[in-house]
Amino acid sequence: RKEVEQDPGPFNVPEGATVAFNCTYSNSASQSFFWYRQDCRKEPKLLMSVYSSGNEDGRFTAQLNRASQYISLLIRDSKLSDSATYLCAVIGTDSWGKFQFGAGTQVVVTP
Amino acid sequence: DAGVIQSPRHEVTEMGQEVTLRCKPISGHDYLFWYRQTMMRGLELLIYFNNNVPIDDSGMPEDRFSAKMPNASFSTLKIQPSEPRDSAVYFCASSGGGGNEQFFGPGTRLTVL
């Protein structure tokens, strides 16, 4: 089993709709969590960190569920420009500094 | 501020040739990471350094791959000899602190014929 797993998608979302997807992790000692966005043929860029209490940044909301060992990302009022691949990243205390990345979830926002 | 700088951006070479990829991390960052990304395997961590010292190279595929960080502002990833299955995008990333956000460079797109 992979340490970090994501549904590859694609999630086809009408413009203006809401989309949500999860990322599960296997290491219960994981301490830090992030969502990255990667556009086609570009480098990953940090979208947001994920805090224990959950956090929101504009139309984006990230949640952490430690009991079930997953993080989630919700995008409200989807824009065409939200089309990208979203990668989750996890760090465990037993491997501090070493990110484990998921394979990514592709989101396609359609007009 | 300059981000992570990688060179070359594109490299096309023939099987058996030596390939050297270069990275300049963000000034002040003490962690440097080398990743490889392919459609089949996603983003794979190859090796990472802390304060110029290699910490974990368990992701390096085989002895053909080597990485160095002679100082805080420069790192290389070398493949010798290269093979077609090494074709991928190689990213360098840096962070200030192990648990902090990683900043990625633009990547080197390597094609081995």
mmCIF file of N, CA and C in Angstrom, chain A residues 2 32-34 36 38 40-47 49 85 87 91 94-104, chain B residues 9-10 31 33 35 37 40-43 45 48 55-56 58 91 95 97-107 109:
data_model
loop_
_atom_site.group_PDB
_atom_site.id
_atom_site.type_symbol
_atom_site.label_atom_id
_atom_site.label_comp_id
_atom_site.label_asym_id
_atom_site.label_seq_id
_atom_site.Cartn_x
_atom_site.Cartn_y
_atom_site.Cartn_z
ATOM 1 N N LYS A 2 0.523 2.220 -0.829
ATOM 2 C CA LYS A 2 1.277 3.460 -0.872
ATOM 3 C C LYS A 2 1.043 4.244 0.410
ATOM 4 N N SER A 32 2.651 16.988 9.469
ATOM 5 C CA SER A 32 2.417 18.181 8.656
ATOM 6 C C SER A 32 1.811 17.767 7.330
ATOM 7 N N PHE A 33 0.884 18.609 6.870
ATOM 8 C CA PHE A 33 0.116 18.268 5.681
ATOM 9 C C PHE A 33 -0.027 19.498 4.793
ATOM 10 N N PHE A 34 0.030 19.254 3.504
ATOM 11 C CA PHE A 34 -0.024 20.357 2.559
ATOM 12 C C PHE A 34 -0.808 19.946 1.326
ATOM 13 N N TYR A 36 -0.664 20.945 -2.712
ATOM 14 C CA TYR A 36 0.040 21.623 -3.780
ATOM 15 C C TYR A 36 -0.821 21.576 -5.035
ATOM 16 N N GLN A 38 -0.466 21.686 -9.261
ATOM 17 C CA GLN A 38 0.479 21.566 -10.368
ATOM 18 C C GLN A 38 -0.261 21.737 -11.686
ATOM 19 N N CYS A 40 -0.200 21.867 -15.902
ATOM 20 C CA CYS A 40 0.420 21.007 -16.893
ATOM 21 C C CYS A 40 1.804 21.526 -17.271
ATOM 22 N N ARG A 41 2.798 20.667 -17.174
ATOM 23 C CA ARG A 41 4.172 20.971 -17.565
ATOM 24 C C ARG A 41 4.806 22.080 -16.711
ATOM 25 N N LYS A 42 4.307 22.218 -15.484
ATOM 26 C CA LYS A 42 4.864 23.192 -14.551
ATOM 27 C C LYS A 42 5.257 22.494 -13.261
ATOM 28 N N GLU A 43 5.920 23.258 -12.390
ATOM 29 C CA GLU A 43 6.295 22.692 -11.105
ATOM 30 C C GLU A 43 5.137 22.773 -10.112
ATOM 31 N N PRO A 44 5.133 21.898 -9.107
ATOM 32 C CA PRO A 44 4.130 22.010 -8.042
ATOM 33 C C PRO A 44 4.336 23.307 -7.265
ATOM 34 N N LYS A 45 3.219 23.912 -6.882
ATOM 35 C CA LYS A 45 3.273 25.125 -6.062
ATOM 36 C C LYS A 45 2.323 24.961 -4.883
ATOM 37 N N LEU A 46 2.778 25.457 -3.733
ATOM 38 C CA LEU A 46 1.956 25.309 -2.541
ATOM 39 C C LEU A 46 0.634 26.034 -2.700
ATOM 40 N N LEU A 47 -0.442 25.315 -2.445
ATOM 41 C CA LEU A 47 -1.774 25.913 -2.428
ATOM 42 C C LEU A 47 -2.108 26.353 -1.004
ATOM 43 N N SER A 49 -1.332 25.053 3.440
ATOM 44 C CA SER A 49 -1.032 24.090 4.490
ATOM 45 C C SER A 49 -2.352 23.632 5.097
ATOM 46 N N THR A 85 -3.797 19.722 -11.469
ATOM 47 C CA THR A 85 -3.654 18.518 -10.647
ATOM 48 C C THR A 85 -3.296 18.961 -9.240
ATOM 49 N N LEU A 87 -1.918 17.920 -5.622
ATOM 50 C CA LEU A 87 -1.096 16.930 -4.930
ATOM 51 C C LEU A 87 -1.158 17.166 -3.430
ATOM 52 N N ILE A 91 4.221 14.862 5.940
ATOM 53 C CA ILE A 91 5.505 14.623 6.608
ATOM 54 C C ILE A 91 5.251 13.862 7.900
ATOM 55 N N ASP A 94 8.840 10.616 11.994
ATOM 56 C CA ASP A 94 9.939 9.658 11.908
ATOM 57 C C ASP A 94 10.803 9.884 10.676
ATOM 58 N N SER A 95 10.433 10.845 9.865
ATOM 59 C CA SER A 95 11.231 11.155 8.680
ATOM 60 C C SER A 95 11.132 12.648 8.412
ATOM 61 N N TRP A 96 11.515 13.405 9.440
ATOM 62 C CA TRP A 96 11.323 14.855 9.388
ATOM 63 C C TRP A 96 12.027 15.452 8.190
ATOM 64 N N GLY A 97 11.311 16.282 7.459
ATOM 65 C CA GLY A 97 11.854 16.907 6.258
ATOM 66 C C GLY A 97 11.474 16.180 4.998
ATOM 67 N N LYS A 98 11.115 14.919 5.106
ATOM 68 C CA LYS A 98 10.849 14.110 3.919
ATOM 69 C C LYS A 98 9.362 14.119 3.615
ATOM 70 N N PHE A 99 8.990 14.825 2.555
ATOM 71 C CA PHE A 99 7.602 14.853 2.114
ATOM 72 C C PHE A 99 7.268 13.548 1.395
ATOM 73 N N GLN A 100 6.082 13.040 1.681
ATOM 74 C CA GLN A 100 5.522 11.968 0.868
ATOM 75 C C GLN A 100 4.406 12.609 0.049
ATOM 76 N N PHE A 101 4.534 12.567 -1.251
ATOM 77 C CA PHE A 101 3.532 13.162 -2.121
ATOM 78 C C PHE A 101 2.586 12.101 -2.639
ATOM 79 N N GLY A 102 1.309 12.490 -2.747
ATOM 80 C CA GLY A 102 0.375 11.651 -3.463
ATOM 81 C C GLY A 102 0.582 11.804 -4.960
ATOM 82 N N ALA A 103 -0.055 10.938 -5.716
ATOM 83 C CA ALA A 103 0.091 10.965 -7.171
ATOM 84 C C ALA A 103 -0.718 12.086 -7.817
ATOM 85 N N GLY A 104 -1.623 12.684 -7.036
ATOM 86 C CA GLY A 104 -2.367 13.826 -7.548
ATOM 87 C C GLY A 104 -3.778 13.486 -7.985
ATOM 88 N N ARG B 9 16.944 23.583 -18.607
ATOM 89 C CA ARG B 9 15.493 23.381 -18.549
ATOM 90 C C ARG B 9 15.081 22.171 -19.377
ATOM 91 N N HIS B 10 15.819 21.944 -20.433
ATOM 92 C CA HIS B 10 15.562 20.782 -21.294
ATOM 93 C C HIS B 10 16.899 20.148 -21.644
ATOM 94 N N TYR B 31 17.312 22.926 3.529
ATOM 95 C CA TYR B 31 16.955 21.620 2.985
ATOM 96 C C TYR B 31 16.894 21.711 1.460
ATOM 97 N N PHE B 33 15.996 19.137 -1.982
ATOM 98 C CA PHE B 33 15.400 17.873 -2.402
ATOM 99 C C PHE B 33 15.552 17.719 -3.912
ATOM 100 N N TYR B 35 13.683 15.471 -6.908
ATOM 101 C CA TYR B 35 12.547 14.616 -7.240
ATOM 102 C C TYR B 35 12.601 14.260 -8.721
ATOM 103 N N GLN B 37 9.698 13.053 -11.725
ATOM 104 C CA GLN B 37 8.268 12.893 -11.991
ATOM 105 C C GLN B 37 8.042 12.270 -13.354
ATOM 106 N N MET B 40 3.864 7.550 -15.046
ATOM 107 C CA MET B 40 3.612 6.243 -14.445
ATOM 108 C C MET B 40 3.827 6.233 -12.934
ATOM 109 N N ARG B 41 4.847 6.925 -12.458
ATOM 110 C CA ARG B 41 5.249 6.802 -11.062
ATOM 111 C C ARG B 41 4.991 8.055 -10.237
ATOM 112 N N GLY B 42 4.522 9.112 -10.878
ATOM 113 C CA GLY B 42 4.241 10.330 -10.134
ATOM 114 C C GLY B 42 5.521 11.009 -9.685
ATOM 115 N N LEU B 43 5.433 11.720 -8.567
ATOM 116 C CA LEU B 43 6.551 12.493 -8.035
ATOM 117 C C LEU B 43 7.294 11.630 -7.018
ATOM 118 N N LEU B 45 10.679 11.118 -4.566
ATOM 119 C CA LEU B 45 11.844 11.728 -3.927
ATOM 120 C C LEU B 45 13.067 10.853 -4.182
ATOM 121 N N TYR B 48 17.559 13.800 -0.400
ATOM 122 C CA TYR B 48 17.501 15.147 0.138
ATOM 123 C C TYR B 48 18.672 15.412 1.074
ATOM 124 N N ILE B 55 20.859 13.213 3.637
ATOM 125 C CA ILE B 55 20.148 12.612 4.761
ATOM 126 C C ILE B 55 19.499 11.285 4.366
ATOM 127 N N ASP B 56 18.921 11.252 3.208
ATOM 128 C CA ASP B 56 18.200 10.054 2.776
ATOM 129 C C ASP B 56 18.331 9.929 1.266
ATOM 130 N N SER B 58 17.569 6.925 -0.219
ATOM 131 C CA SER B 58 16.923 5.635 -0.491
ATOM 132 C C SER B 58 16.097 5.640 -1.775
ATOM 133 N N PHE B 91 12.863 17.589 -10.690
ATOM 134 C CA PHE B 91 12.648 18.822 -9.945
ATOM 135 C C PHE B 91 13.614 18.899 -8.777
ATOM 136 N N SER B 95 13.651 24.079 1.116
ATOM 137 C CA SER B 95 12.796 24.578 2.194
ATOM 138 C C SER B 95 13.664 25.091 3.334
ATOM 139 N N GLY B 97 13.795 24.696 6.808
ATOM 140 C CA GLY B 97 13.255 23.901 7.899
ATOM 141 C C GLY B 97 12.570 22.662 7.363
ATOM 142 N N GLY B 98 12.712 21.558 8.070
ATOM 143 C CA GLY B 98 12.221 20.289 7.558
ATOM 144 C C GLY B 98 10.715 20.189 7.434
ATOM 145 N N GLY B 99 10.013 20.886 8.283
ATOM 146 C CA GLY B 99 8.566 20.751 8.257
ATOM 147 C C GLY B 99 7.857 21.842 7.497
ATOM 148 N N ASN B 100 8.618 22.638 6.811
ATOM 149 C CA ASN B 100 8.053 23.796 6.130
ATOM 150 C C ASN B 100 7.807 23.535 4.652
ATOM 151 N N GLU B 101 7.087 24.462 4.079
ATOM 152 C CA GLU B 101 6.775 24.391 2.661
ATOM 153 C C GLU B 101 8.029 24.194 1.816
ATOM 154 N N GLN B 102 7.911 23.347 0.801
ATOM 155 C CA GLN B 102 8.981 23.183 -0.171
ATOM 156 C C GLN B 102 8.667 24.031 -1.394
ATOM 157 N N PHE B 103 9.666 24.714 -1.872
ATOM 158 C CA PHE B 103 9.560 25.516 -3.083
ATOM 159 C C PHE B 103 10.277 24.770 -4.200
ATOM 160 N N PHE B 104 9.557 24.580 -5.278
ATOM 161 C CA PHE B 104 10.092 23.815 -6.394
ATOM 162 C C PHE B 104 10.691 24.723 -7.457
ATOM 163 N N GLY B 105 11.747 24.213 -8.087
ATOM 164 C CA GLY B 105 12.260 24.857 -9.284
ATOM 165 C C GLY B 105 11.411 24.476 -10.481
ATOM 166 N N PRO B 106 11.697 25.073 -11.645
ATOM 167 C CA PRO B 106 10.882 24.830 -12.838
ATOM 168 C C PRO B 106 11.077 23.443 -13.441
ATOM 169 N N GLY B 107 12.100 22.734 -12.996
ATOM 170 C CA GLY B 107 12.325 21.384 -13.485
ATOM 171 C C GLY B 107 13.233 21.321 -14.698
ATOM 172 N N ARG B 109 13.518 18.904 -18.000
ATOM 173 C CA ARG B 109 12.853 17.839 -18.775
ATOM 174 C C ARG B 109 13.934 17.073 -19.506
#
